[in-house]
mmCIF file of C-alpha atoms in Angstrom:
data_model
loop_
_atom_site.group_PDB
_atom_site.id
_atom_site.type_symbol
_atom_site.label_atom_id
_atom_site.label_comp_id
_atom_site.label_asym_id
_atom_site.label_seq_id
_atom_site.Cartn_x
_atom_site.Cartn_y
_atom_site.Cartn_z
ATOM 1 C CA UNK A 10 0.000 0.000 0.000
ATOM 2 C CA UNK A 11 0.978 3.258 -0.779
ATOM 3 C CA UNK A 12 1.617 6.344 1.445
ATOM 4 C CA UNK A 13 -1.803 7.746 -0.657
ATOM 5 C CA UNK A 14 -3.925 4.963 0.620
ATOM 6 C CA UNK A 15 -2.655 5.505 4.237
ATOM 7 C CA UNK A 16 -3.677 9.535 4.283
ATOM 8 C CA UNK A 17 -7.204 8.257 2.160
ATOM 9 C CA UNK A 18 -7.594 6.597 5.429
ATOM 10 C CA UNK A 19 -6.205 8.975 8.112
ATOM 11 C CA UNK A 20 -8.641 11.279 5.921
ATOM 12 C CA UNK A 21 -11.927 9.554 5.923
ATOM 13 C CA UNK A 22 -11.733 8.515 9.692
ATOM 14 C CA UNK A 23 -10.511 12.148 10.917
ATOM 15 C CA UNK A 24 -14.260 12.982 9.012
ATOM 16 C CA UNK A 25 -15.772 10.032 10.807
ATOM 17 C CA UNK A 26 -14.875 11.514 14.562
ATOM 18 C CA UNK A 27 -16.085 14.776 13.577
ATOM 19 C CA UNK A 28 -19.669 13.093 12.440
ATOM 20 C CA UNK A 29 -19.635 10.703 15.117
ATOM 21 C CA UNK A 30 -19.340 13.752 18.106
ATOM 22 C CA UNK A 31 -22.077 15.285 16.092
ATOM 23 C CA UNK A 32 -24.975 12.075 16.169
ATOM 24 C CA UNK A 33 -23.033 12.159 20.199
ATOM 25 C CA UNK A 34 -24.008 15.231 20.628
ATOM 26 C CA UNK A 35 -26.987 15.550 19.498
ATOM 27 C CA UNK A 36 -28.682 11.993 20.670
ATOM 28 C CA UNK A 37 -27.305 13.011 24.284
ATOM 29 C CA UNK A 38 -29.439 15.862 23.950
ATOM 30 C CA UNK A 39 -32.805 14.715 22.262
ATOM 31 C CA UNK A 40 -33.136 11.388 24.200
ATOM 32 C CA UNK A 41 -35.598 11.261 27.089
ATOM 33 C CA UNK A 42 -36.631 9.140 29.859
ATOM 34 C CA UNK A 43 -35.202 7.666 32.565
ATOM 35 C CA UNK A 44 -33.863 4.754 30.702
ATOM 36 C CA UNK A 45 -31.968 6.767 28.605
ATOM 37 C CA UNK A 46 -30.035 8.699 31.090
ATOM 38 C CA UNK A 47 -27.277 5.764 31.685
ATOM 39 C CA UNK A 48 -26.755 5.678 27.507
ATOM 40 C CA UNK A 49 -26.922 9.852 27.628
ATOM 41 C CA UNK A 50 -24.362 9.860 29.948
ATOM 42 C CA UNK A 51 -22.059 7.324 28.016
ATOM 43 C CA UNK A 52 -22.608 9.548 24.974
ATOM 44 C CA UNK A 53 -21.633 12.668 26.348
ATOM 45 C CA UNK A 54 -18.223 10.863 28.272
ATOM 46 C CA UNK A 55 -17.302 9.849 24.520
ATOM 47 C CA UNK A 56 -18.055 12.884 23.139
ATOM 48 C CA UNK A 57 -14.411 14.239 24.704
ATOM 49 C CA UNK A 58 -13.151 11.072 23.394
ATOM 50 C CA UNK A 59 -13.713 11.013 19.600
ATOM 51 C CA UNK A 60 -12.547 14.882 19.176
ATOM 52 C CA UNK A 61 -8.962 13.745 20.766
ATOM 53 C CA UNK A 62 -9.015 10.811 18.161
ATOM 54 C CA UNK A 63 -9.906 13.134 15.583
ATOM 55 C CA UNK A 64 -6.822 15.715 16.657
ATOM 56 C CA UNK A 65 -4.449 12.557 16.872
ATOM 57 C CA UNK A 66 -5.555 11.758 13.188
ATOM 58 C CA UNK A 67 -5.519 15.407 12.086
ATOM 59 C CA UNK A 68 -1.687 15.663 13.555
ATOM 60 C CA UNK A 69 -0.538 12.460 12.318
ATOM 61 C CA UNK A 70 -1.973 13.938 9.177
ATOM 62 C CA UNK A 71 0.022 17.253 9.235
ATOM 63 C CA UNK A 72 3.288 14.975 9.849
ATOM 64 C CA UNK A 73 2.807 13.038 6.871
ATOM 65 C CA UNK A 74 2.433 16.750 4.733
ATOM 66 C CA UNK A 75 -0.929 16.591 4.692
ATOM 67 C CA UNK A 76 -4.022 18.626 5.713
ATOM 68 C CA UNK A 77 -6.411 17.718 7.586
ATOM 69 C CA UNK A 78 -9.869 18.195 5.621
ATOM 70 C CA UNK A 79 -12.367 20.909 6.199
ATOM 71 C CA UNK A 80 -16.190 21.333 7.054
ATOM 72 C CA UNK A 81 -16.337 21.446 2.664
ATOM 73 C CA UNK A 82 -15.137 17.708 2.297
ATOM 74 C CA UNK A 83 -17.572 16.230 5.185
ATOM 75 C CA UNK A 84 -20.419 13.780 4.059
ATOM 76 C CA UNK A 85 -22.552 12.459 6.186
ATOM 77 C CA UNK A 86 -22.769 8.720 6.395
ATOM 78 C CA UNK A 87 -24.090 7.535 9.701
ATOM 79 C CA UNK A 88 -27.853 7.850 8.588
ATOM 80 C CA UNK A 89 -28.204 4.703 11.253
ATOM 81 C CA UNK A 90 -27.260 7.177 13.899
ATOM 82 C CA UNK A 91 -29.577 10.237 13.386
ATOM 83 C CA UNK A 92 -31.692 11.139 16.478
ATOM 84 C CA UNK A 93 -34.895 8.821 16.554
ATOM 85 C CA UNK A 94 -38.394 10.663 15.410
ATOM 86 C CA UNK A 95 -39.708 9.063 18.873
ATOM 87 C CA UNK A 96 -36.873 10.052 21.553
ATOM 88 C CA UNK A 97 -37.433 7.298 23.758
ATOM 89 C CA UNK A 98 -36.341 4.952 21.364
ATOM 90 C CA UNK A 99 -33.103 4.328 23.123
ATOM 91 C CA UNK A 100 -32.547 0.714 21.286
ATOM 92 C CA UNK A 101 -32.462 2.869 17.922
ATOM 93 C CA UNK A 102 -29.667 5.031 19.159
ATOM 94 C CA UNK A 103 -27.917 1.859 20.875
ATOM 95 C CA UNK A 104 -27.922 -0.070 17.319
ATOM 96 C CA UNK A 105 -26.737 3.307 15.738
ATOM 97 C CA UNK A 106 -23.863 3.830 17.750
ATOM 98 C CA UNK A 107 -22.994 -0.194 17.427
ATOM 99 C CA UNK A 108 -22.757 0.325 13.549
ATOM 100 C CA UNK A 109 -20.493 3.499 13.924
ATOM 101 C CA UNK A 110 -18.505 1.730 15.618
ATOM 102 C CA UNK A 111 -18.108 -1.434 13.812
ATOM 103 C CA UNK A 112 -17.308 0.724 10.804
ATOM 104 C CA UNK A 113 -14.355 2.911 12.797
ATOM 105 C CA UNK A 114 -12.821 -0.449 13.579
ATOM 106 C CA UNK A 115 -13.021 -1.525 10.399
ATOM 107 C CA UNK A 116 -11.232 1.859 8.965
ATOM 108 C CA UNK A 117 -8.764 1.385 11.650
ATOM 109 C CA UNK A 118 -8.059 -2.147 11.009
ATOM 110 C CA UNK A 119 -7.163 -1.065 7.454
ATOM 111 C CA UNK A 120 -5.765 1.674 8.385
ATOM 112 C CA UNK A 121 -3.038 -0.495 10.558
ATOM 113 C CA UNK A 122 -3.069 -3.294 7.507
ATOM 114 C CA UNK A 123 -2.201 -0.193 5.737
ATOM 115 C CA UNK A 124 0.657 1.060 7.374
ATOM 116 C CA UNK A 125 2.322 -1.951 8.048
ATOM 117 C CA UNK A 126 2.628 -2.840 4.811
ATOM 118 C CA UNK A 127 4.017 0.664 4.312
ATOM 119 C CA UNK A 128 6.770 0.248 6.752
ATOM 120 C CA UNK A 129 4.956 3.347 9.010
ATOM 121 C CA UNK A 130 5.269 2.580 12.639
ATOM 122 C CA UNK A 131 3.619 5.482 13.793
ATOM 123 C CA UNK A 132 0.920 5.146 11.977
ATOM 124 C CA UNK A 133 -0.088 2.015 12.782
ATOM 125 C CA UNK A 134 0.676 2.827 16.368
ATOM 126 C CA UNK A 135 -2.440 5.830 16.148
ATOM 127 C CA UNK A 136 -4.101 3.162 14.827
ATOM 128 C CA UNK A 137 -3.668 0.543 17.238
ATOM 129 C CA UNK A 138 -4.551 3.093 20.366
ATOM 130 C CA UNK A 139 -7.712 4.320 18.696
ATOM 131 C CA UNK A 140 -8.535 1.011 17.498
ATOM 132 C CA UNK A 141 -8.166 0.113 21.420
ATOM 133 C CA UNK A 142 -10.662 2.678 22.407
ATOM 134 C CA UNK A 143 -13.445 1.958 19.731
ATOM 135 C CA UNK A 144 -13.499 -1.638 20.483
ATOM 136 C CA UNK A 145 -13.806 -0.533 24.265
ATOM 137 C CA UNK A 146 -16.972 1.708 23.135
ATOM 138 C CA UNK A 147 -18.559 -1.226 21.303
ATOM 139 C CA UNK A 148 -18.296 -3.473 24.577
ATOM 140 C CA UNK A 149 -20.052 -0.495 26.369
ATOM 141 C CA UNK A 150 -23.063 -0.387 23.666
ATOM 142 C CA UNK A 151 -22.975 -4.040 23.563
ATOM 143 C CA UNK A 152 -24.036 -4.144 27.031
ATOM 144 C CA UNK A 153 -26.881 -1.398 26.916
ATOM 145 C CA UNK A 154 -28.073 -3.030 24.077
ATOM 146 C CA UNK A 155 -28.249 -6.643 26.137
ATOM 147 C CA UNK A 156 -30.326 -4.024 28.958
ATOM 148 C CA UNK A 157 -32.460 -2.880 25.489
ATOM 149 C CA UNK A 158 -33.547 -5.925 23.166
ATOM 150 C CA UNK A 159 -34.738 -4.855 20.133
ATOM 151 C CA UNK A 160 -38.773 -5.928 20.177
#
């Protein structure tokens, strides 16, 4: 892999963060009841979270000559994560967040695929700590979700 392929990746999962605080954000903040205060509170803790991920990428970035992208190359992809029409629908959210994060470990699996076979230590070593971190948010959701069956 080429040192193209490893920024394509830095690139797309520095956007990611960014989109993920949003749906954070923003389900933290539309979701009521009192069974949604324990996933609420998760939310907001990761919130802090994803934005140091997304500086780590956008550095990393800068090192390897690159800029990190603007508000004008951001497309929103997490359609699975958008605040539910009826917000108590906590399992909605839950399943949302599990998909982000299956597809961040998936970038960051390639991402470390990637810069190994590059020969970029430091790269894969961002990699490897976010990765870390994302996998640690899954087990998290994977719990509420086991408090919240889906009917």
């Amino acid at each position: 892999m080429t040192t193209d392929e490893i920024t394509d990746l830095l690139t797309k999962a520095y956007i990611d963060e960014f989109e993920t605080v949003m749906n954070y954000q923003t389900n933290a903040i539309v979701l009521d009841g009192i069974h949604a205060e324990e996933v609420k509170e998760s939310l907001e803790a990761d919130i802090q979270e994803e934005l140091d991920h997304a500086r780590i990428l956008g550095e990393r970035l800068k090192q390897l000559d690159e800029s990190p992208p603007g508000s004008e190359s951001f497309e929103a992809n997490q359609h699975s994560l958008q605040p539910p029409e009826d917000t108590t629908d906590v399992q909605s959210v839950i399943e949302g967040v599990l998909e982000a994060e299956e597809a961040a470990i998936e970038t960051y699996r390639s991402l470390i695929e990637a810069a190994d076979d590059a020969n970029d230590p430091v790269t894969e070593d961002v990699a490897v700590t976010i990765l870390a971190d994302e996998e640690a948010h899954r087990t998290e959701f994977r719990g509420f979700q086991k408090e919240f069956p889906m009917d």
